[in-house]
XYZ file of C-alpha atoms in Angstrom:
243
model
C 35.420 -31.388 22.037
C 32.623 -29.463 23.740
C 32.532 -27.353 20.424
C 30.689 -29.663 18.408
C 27.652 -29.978 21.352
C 27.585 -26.248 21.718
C 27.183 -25.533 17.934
C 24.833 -28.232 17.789
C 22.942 -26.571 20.469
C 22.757 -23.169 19.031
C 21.566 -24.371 15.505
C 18.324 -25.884 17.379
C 17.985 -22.507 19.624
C 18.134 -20.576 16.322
C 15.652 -23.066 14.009
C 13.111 -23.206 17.132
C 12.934 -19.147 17.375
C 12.551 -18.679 13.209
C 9.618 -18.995 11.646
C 9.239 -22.240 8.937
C 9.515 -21.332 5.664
C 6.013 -22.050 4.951
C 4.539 -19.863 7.969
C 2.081 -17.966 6.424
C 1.547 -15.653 9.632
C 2.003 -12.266 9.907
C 1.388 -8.853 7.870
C 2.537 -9.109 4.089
C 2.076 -6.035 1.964
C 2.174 -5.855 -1.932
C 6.028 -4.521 -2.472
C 5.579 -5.440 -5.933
C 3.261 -2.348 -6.783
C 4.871 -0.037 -4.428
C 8.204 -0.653 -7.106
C 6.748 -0.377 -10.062
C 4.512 2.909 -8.871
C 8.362 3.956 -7.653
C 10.014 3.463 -10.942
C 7.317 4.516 -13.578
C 5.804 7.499 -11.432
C 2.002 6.018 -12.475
C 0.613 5.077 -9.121
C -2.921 3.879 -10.418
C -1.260 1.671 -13.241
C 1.267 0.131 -11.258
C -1.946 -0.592 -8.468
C -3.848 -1.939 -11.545
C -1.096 -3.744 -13.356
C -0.186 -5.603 -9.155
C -3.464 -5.338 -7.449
C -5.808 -5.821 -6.358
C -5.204 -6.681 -3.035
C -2.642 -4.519 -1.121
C -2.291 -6.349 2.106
C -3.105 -9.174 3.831
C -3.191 -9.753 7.930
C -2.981 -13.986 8.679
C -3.455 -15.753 12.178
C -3.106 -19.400 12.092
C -3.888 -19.403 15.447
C -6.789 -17.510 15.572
C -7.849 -19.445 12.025
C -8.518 -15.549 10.706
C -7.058 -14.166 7.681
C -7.951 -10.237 6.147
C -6.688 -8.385 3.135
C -7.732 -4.863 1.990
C -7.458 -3.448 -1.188
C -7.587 0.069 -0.357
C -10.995 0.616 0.055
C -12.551 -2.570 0.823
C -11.487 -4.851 4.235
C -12.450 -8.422 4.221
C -11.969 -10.540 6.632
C -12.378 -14.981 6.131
C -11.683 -18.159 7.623
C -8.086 -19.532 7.327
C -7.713 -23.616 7.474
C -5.047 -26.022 6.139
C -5.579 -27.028 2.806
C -2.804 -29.614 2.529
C 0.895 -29.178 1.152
C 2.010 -25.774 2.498
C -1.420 -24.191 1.373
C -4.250 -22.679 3.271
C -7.690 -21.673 2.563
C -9.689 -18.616 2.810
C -13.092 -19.193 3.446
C -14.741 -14.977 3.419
C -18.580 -14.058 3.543
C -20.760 -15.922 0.162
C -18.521 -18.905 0.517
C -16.116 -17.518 -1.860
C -12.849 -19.153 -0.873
C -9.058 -17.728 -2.037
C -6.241 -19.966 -1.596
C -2.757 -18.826 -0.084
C 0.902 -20.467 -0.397
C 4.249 -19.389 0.620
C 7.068 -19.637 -1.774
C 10.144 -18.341 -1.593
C 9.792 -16.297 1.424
C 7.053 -14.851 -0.233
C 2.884 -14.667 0.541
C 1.691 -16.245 -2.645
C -2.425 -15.471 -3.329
C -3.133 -18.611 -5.973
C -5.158 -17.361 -9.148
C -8.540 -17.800 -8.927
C -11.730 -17.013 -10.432
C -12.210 -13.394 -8.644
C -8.252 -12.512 -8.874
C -4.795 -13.222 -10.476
C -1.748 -14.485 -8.853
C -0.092 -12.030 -6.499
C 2.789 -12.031 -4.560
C 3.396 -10.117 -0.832
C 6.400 -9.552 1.154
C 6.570 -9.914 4.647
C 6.933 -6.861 6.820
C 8.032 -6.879 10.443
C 4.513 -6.664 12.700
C 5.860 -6.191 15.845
C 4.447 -3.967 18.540
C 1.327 -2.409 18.828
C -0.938 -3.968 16.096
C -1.759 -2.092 13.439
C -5.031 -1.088 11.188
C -5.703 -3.961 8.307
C -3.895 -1.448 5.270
C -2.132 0.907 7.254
C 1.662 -0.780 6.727
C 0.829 -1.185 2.755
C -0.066 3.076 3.377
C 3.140 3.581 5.137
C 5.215 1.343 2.631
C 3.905 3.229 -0.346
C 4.039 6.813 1.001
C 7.738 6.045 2.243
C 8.854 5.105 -1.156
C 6.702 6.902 -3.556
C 7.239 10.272 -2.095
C 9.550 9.923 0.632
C 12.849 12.411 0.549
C 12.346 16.225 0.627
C 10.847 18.082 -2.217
C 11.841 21.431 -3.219
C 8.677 24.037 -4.615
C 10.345 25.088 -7.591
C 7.160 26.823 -8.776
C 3.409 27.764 -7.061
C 3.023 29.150 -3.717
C 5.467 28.776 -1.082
C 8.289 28.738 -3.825
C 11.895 27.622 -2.705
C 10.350 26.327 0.431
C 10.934 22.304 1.316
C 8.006 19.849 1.880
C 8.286 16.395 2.970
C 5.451 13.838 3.163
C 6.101 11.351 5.472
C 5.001 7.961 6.259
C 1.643 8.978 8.617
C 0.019 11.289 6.675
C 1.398 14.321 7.233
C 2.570 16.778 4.934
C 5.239 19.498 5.958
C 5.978 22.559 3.733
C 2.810 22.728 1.441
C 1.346 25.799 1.860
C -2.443 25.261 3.435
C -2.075 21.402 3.728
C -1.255 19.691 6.992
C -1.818 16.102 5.710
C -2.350 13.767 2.509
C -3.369 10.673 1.192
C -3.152 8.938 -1.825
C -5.867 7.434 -3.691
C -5.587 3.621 -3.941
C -8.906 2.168 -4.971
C -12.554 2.881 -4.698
C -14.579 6.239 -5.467
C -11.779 8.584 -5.762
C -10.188 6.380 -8.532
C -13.331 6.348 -10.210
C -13.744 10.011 -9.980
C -10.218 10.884 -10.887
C -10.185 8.165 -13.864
C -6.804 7.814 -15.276
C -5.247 10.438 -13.496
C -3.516 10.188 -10.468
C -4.887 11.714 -6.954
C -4.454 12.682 -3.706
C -6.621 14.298 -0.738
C -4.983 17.650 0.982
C -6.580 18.224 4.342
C -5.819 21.288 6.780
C -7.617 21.229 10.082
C -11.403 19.330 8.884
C -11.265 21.126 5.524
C -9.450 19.057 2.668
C -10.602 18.751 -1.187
C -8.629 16.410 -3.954
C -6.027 17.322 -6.581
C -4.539 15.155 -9.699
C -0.727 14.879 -9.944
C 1.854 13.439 -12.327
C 4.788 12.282 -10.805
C 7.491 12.348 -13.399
C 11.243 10.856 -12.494
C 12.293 13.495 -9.412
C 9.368 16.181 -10.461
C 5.576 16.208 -8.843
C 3.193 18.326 -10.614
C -0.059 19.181 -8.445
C -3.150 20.272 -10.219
C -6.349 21.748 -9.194
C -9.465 18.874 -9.758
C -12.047 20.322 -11.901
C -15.310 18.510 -12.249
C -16.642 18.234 -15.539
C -19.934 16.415 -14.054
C -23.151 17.777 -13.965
C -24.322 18.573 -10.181
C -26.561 15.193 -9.644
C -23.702 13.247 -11.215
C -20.544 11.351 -9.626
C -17.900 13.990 -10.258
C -15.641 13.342 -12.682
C -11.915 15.254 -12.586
C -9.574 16.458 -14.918
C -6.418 18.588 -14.459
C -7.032 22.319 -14.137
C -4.180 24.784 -13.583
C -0.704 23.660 -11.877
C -0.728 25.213 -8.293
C 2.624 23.572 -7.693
C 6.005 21.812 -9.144
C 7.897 20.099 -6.924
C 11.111 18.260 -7.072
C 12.653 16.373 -5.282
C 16.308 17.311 -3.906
């Protein structure tokens, strides 16, 4: 008999520690363009094709809400706006609206952005920087694993890049970073790029990042000297693939 009471009991322990489905709080990061950069290979498209916005950062309690789009932070005003949606008010008085469907961060179509979706990621701990988990997401699943130099320097030698930065294995690189938005996408254009850095030196390179194979070329800049740069692929330095 003291079953029922006790089961009872735990069900109301259990719904008062979960979030509502409609709890908008939290970090949510854009999975959706983290898979399709994983499964085509084209990072810029698959940014393009799910972007803008890579993550957003929500408070209720604070009434603050952020996104970044991997070059630009913003940060607005969050308030109710009736029937599991809230409000965005950011700097200008342009507003964005926000939903949560399906366990998902829904940003509503609006005049300055299509719909997007965002998954919820565990925000625990020591708070992180507005972008960082979208960053950590991406490099985890894009180029996580080890990679094997089949041809350039350091050939037969193993490089990893891992989820902070840092690159292991790459001859005269100690850490990397992807290009997600802003000048280095216009610079690079269609291509694909990423930043090598050793010690306070670093310069940028185009890949292609085919199946289990990354190419790395060397950026040459076809602009004049007063001009933005503008890169296209010089020679291969390295093939990697990934074991």
């Amino acid at each position: 008999m003291r079953l029922l009471p006790l089961l009872l009991c735990s069900a109301l322990l259990a719904g008062c520690a979960s979030k509502p489905n409609n709890d908008p709080s939290g970090t949510w990061i854009n999975q959706a363009a983290i898979d399709a950069a994983r499964e085509s290979g084209r990072l810029r498209e698959a940014l393009l094709a799910y972007g803008p916005n890579l993550e957003w950062h929500i408070a209720p309690d604070r009434q603050e809400a952020s996104y970044s789009n991997g070059f630009e932070l913003a940060e607005g005003k969050l308030q109710s706006a009736g029937e599991g949606r809230w409000q965005v008010t950011f700097y200008g008085d342009y507003k964005e609206q926000l939903g949560v469907q399906s366990g998902e961060l829904v940003q509503i179509a609006s005049d300055y952005w299509p719909e997007q979706h965002f998954t919820r990621v565990d925000s625990s701990g020591e708070p992180r920087p507005l972008g960082s988990s979208f960053e950590q997401a991406l490099y985890r699943d894009y180029l996580g694993g080890d990679w094997l130099i089949e041809e350039g320097l350091g050939q037969g030698g193993l490089v990893r890049f891992n989820s902070d930065g840092q690159v292991q294995g790459l001859p005269g690189a100690e850490r990397f970073a992807l290009c997600l938005a802003g000048d280095c996408a216009a610079m690079s254009g269609e291509h694909d790029s990423l930043w090598l850095q050793a010690g306070d030196q670093g310069s940028p390179w185009l890949f292609v990042h085919e199946g289990n194979q990354l190419r790395i070329f060397e950026a040459h800049n076809r602009a004049q000297f007063d001009e933005m740069p503008e890169y296209q692929p010089g020679p291969q330095r390295w093939l990697l693939k990934r074991r």
